[in-house]
Amino acid sequence: MSLFHPTVALRKVTDISPALLRQLEIDAILLDVDNTLAPPTSKIPYEGVKEWIERIQASGVHIVICSNNYKKRIQPFAESLGLDCVSMSLKPLPFGFNRAKRKLREKPKSVLVVGDQIYTDVLGANLAGMRSILLEPRSEEHGFSIWLRRRMETGKRKKIRLLNGGNHHVSQGNQSH
Ligand SMILES: [Mg+2]
């Protein structure tokens, strides 16, 4: 399976249900921030995110934030949601994921990466042998580097949607742990 294919593709983070996580046997999530939990630079999460985090944690799954953005942006945001975090994580490289895993109270059996970018979140998860959920980008973004990455993603997202039968729901693409 391609290094660019997520385990599952969904529209938004709140579409991830405790039942899906049980099905995938996930006990920890490494969670992206920008365009996953909130618009880039915004301190206010998307609607339902706070409640979703509580629901997932109540189901016994641990959550650590793992973002490539700066500490100044990520730490206060994570604290406002009561979550531990790793900033400047250098996804798709494995260092940030390893730092995030060390923040979990128990050694996780099966870790899931959740984010909106193929070239950081999904590629990083596949390189680290972890599973991933790819979300649709939700907010307008500006700047050349993100424009380029989004352009590079276009064909791959189409293919992922085709694998999903034309919608955003569950594909069982990459089952490697
Ligand atoms: Mg993101």
Tab-separated table of C-alpha atoms and ligand atoms in Angstrom:
chain	number	residue	atom	x	y	z
A	1	MET	CA	0.000	0.000	0.000
A	2	SER	CA	1.167	3.511	-0.858
A	3	LEU	CA	2.999	5.557	1.763
A	4	PHE	CA	0.534	8.340	0.931
A	5	HIS	CA	-2.636	6.397	1.745
A	6	PRO	CA	-4.325	6.774	5.126
A	7	THR	CA	-6.028	3.899	6.907
A	8	VAL	CA	-9.274	5.869	6.867
A	9	ALA	CA	-10.394	9.135	5.229
A	10	LEU	CA	-13.099	11.244	6.880
A	11	ARG	CA	-14.440	14.751	6.482
A	12	LYS	CA	-13.799	16.150	9.968
A	13	VAL	CA	-12.259	15.166	13.294
A	14	THR	CA	-15.622	14.891	15.059
A	15	ASP	CA	-16.572	12.137	12.548
A	16	ILE	CA	-14.112	9.828	14.351
A	17	SER	CA	-16.259	7.711	16.654
A	18	PRO	CA	-15.274	5.601	19.670
A	19	ALA	CA	-16.741	2.636	17.741
A	20	LEU	CA	-14.346	3.200	14.815
A	21	LEU	CA	-11.394	3.449	17.220
A	22	ARG	CA	-12.483	0.201	18.880
A	23	GLN	CA	-12.759	-1.433	15.454
A	24	LEU	CA	-9.194	-0.312	14.650
A	25	GLU	CA	-8.061	-1.297	18.196
A	26	ILE	CA	-6.579	2.153	18.821
A	27	ASP	CA	-5.556	3.162	22.342
A	28	ALA	CA	-3.781	6.469	21.620
A	29	ILE	CA	-4.169	9.321	19.143
A	30	LEU	CA	-1.460	11.764	18.034
A	31	LEU	CA	-3.539	14.723	16.975
A	32	ASP	CA	-2.706	17.559	14.572
A	33	VAL	CA	-3.956	21.112	15.336
A	34	ASP	CA	-4.122	23.500	12.358
A	35	ASN	CA	-7.015	22.682	10.054
A	36	THR	CA	-7.751	19.603	12.170
A	37	LEU	CA	-8.927	21.086	15.505
A	38	ALA	CA	-9.039	24.788	14.630
A	39	PRO	CA	-8.394	27.225	11.791
A	40	PRO	CA	-4.655	28.030	11.530
A	41	THR	CA	-3.732	30.715	14.122
A	42	SER	CA	-7.198	30.557	15.780
A	43	LYS	CA	-7.487	29.919	19.503
A	44	ILE	CA	-11.064	28.720	19.082
A	45	PRO	CA	-11.595	25.073	18.106
A	46	TYR	CA	-14.115	24.038	15.467
A	47	GLU	CA	-17.635	23.345	16.706
A	48	GLY	CA	-17.922	20.167	18.754
A	49	VAL	CA	-14.173	19.577	19.150
A	50	LYS	CA	-14.111	20.041	22.942
A	51	GLU	CA	-16.995	17.598	23.413
A	52	TRP	CA	-15.443	15.148	20.940
A	53	ILE	CA	-12.163	15.100	22.918
A	54	GLU	CA	-14.073	14.372	26.133
A	55	ARG	CA	-16.038	11.587	24.434
A	56	ILE	CA	-12.899	9.947	23.032
A	57	GLN	CA	-11.033	10.182	26.346
A	58	ALA	CA	-14.045	8.748	28.192
A	59	SER	CA	-13.853	5.735	25.855
A	60	GLY	CA	-10.337	5.041	27.200
A	61	VAL	CA	-8.277	6.421	24.302
A	62	HIS	CA	-5.407	8.785	25.178
A	63	ILE	CA	-4.839	11.926	23.125
A	64	VAL	CA	-1.601	13.899	22.698
A	65	ILE	CA	-1.309	16.872	20.371
A	66	CYS	CA	1.510	16.601	17.849
A	67	SER	CA	1.956	19.638	15.582
A	68	ASN	CA	4.636	21.096	13.345
A	69	ASN	CA	3.681	24.589	14.461
A	70	TYR	CA	5.566	26.660	17.082
A	71	LYS	CA	5.316	26.154	20.855
A	72	LYS	CA	3.925	29.689	21.223
A	73	ARG	CA	0.928	28.644	19.119
A	74	ILE	CA	0.485	25.016	20.221
A	75	GLN	CA	1.085	25.000	23.993
A	76	PRO	CA	-1.659	27.477	25.003
A	77	PHE	CA	-4.066	25.841	22.549
A	78	ALA	CA	-3.378	22.358	23.956
A	79	GLU	CA	-3.680	23.658	27.535
A	80	SER	CA	-7.074	25.186	26.749
A	81	LEU	CA	-8.231	21.672	25.824
A	82	GLY	CA	-6.455	20.013	28.768
A	83	LEU	CA	-4.100	18.031	26.495
A	84	ASP	CA	-0.365	17.326	26.518
A	85	CYS	CA	1.456	18.477	23.411
A	86	VAL	CA	4.534	18.285	21.232
A	87	SER	CA	5.234	21.321	19.051
A	88	MET	CA	7.758	21.690	16.194
A	89	SER	CA	7.337	17.967	15.651
A	90	LEU	CA	8.932	17.913	12.159
A	91	LYS	CA	6.329	15.549	10.672
A	92	PRO	CA	6.765	13.465	8.505
A	93	LEU	CA	9.972	12.641	10.426
A	94	PRO	CA	9.467	10.319	13.432
A	95	PHE	CA	11.029	12.449	16.209
A	96	GLY	CA	7.899	14.330	17.250
A	97	PHE	CA	5.769	11.176	17.222
A	98	ASN	CA	8.315	9.506	19.522
A	99	ARG	CA	8.294	12.500	21.883
A	100	ALA	CA	4.485	12.453	21.892
A	101	LYS	CA	4.361	8.721	22.650
A	102	ARG	CA	6.611	9.247	25.687
A	103	LYS	CA	3.967	11.623	27.089
A	104	LEU	CA	1.414	8.813	27.276
A	105	ARG	CA	0.932	7.328	30.734
A	106	GLU	CA	0.998	3.768	29.473
A	107	LYS	CA	2.920	2.312	26.574
A	108	PRO	CA	0.418	2.335	23.709
A	109	LYS	CA	-0.323	-0.878	21.841
A	110	SER	CA	-1.704	0.803	18.770
A	111	VAL	CA	-1.310	4.482	17.872
A	112	LEU	CA	-3.321	6.485	15.361
A	113	VAL	CA	-2.188	9.726	13.700
A	114	VAL	CA	-4.974	12.170	12.801
A	115	GLY	CA	-4.428	15.185	10.545
A	116	ASP	CA	-5.348	17.043	7.372
A	117	GLN	CA	-2.143	16.721	5.335
A	118	ILE	CA	-0.880	13.799	3.269
A	119	TYR	CA	2.771	14.898	3.169
A	120	THR	CA	3.119	15.413	6.921
A	121	ASP	CA	0.461	13.481	8.868
A	122	VAL	CA	-0.216	10.464	6.625
A	123	LEU	CA	3.307	10.012	5.255
A	124	GLY	CA	4.739	10.379	8.773
A	125	ALA	CA	2.360	7.781	10.195
A	126	ASN	CA	3.145	5.290	7.431
A	127	LEU	CA	6.911	5.818	7.794
A	128	ALA	CA	6.571	5.206	11.545
A	129	GLY	CA	4.416	2.090	11.019
A	130	MET	CA	1.347	3.700	12.581
A	131	ARG	CA	-2.168	3.992	11.255
A	132	SER	CA	-3.716	7.282	10.177
A	133	ILE	CA	-6.938	9.154	9.529
A	134	LEU	CA	-6.822	11.859	6.842
A	135	LEU	CA	-9.298	14.725	7.186
A	136	GLU	CA	-10.455	17.279	4.640
A	137	PRO	CA	-8.826	20.716	5.031
A	138	ARG	CA	-11.457	23.056	6.500
A	139	SER	CA	-10.143	26.598	6.453
A	140	GLU	CA	-8.718	28.918	3.815
A	141	GLU	CA	-4.925	28.943	3.991
A	142	HIS	CA	-2.417	31.368	2.590
A	143	GLY	CA	1.253	31.129	1.652
A	144	PHE	CA	3.297	29.398	-1.017
A	145	SER	CA	4.377	26.277	0.859
A	146	ILE	CA	0.831	25.257	1.814
A	147	TRP	CA	-0.416	26.106	-1.697
A	148	LEU	CA	2.247	23.785	-3.141
A	149	ARG	CA	1.486	20.943	-0.698
A	150	ARG	CA	-2.242	21.201	-1.380
A	151	ARG	CA	-1.585	21.087	-5.143
A	152	MET	CA	0.595	18.005	-4.669
A	153	GLU	CA	-2.198	16.410	-2.617
A	154	THR	CA	-4.965	16.874	-5.199
A	155	GLY	CA	-4.419	13.709	-7.286
A	156	LYS	CA	-3.735	11.604	-4.221
A	157	ARG	CA	-6.922	12.772	-2.484
A	158	LYS	CA	-8.945	11.881	-5.591
A	159	LYS	CA	-7.491	8.391	-5.534
A	160	ILE	CA	-8.198	8.006	-1.804
A	161	ARG	CA	-11.830	9.070	-2.437
A	162	LEU	CA	-12.113	6.497	-5.233
A	163	LEU	CA	-10.797	3.801	-2.888
A	164	ASN	CA	-13.483	4.971	-0.476
A	165	GLY	CA	-16.174	4.433	-3.092
A	166	GLY	CA	-16.491	8.122	-3.931
A	167	ASN	CA	-17.148	9.357	-0.429
A	168	HIS	CA	-15.174	10.287	2.641
A	169	HIS	CA	-15.986	7.283	4.726
A	170	VAL	CA	-14.013	4.348	5.940
A	171	SER	CA	-11.437	2.755	3.720
A	172	GLN	CA	-9.434	-0.077	5.162
A	173	GLY	CA	-6.418	0.923	3.092
A	174	ASN	CA	-3.369	0.616	5.249
A	175	GLN	CA	-3.649	-1.965	7.970
A	176	SER	CA	-0.014	-2.031	8.998
A	177	HIS	CA	0.619	-1.297	12.695
B	1	MG	MG	-2.754	20.519	9.839
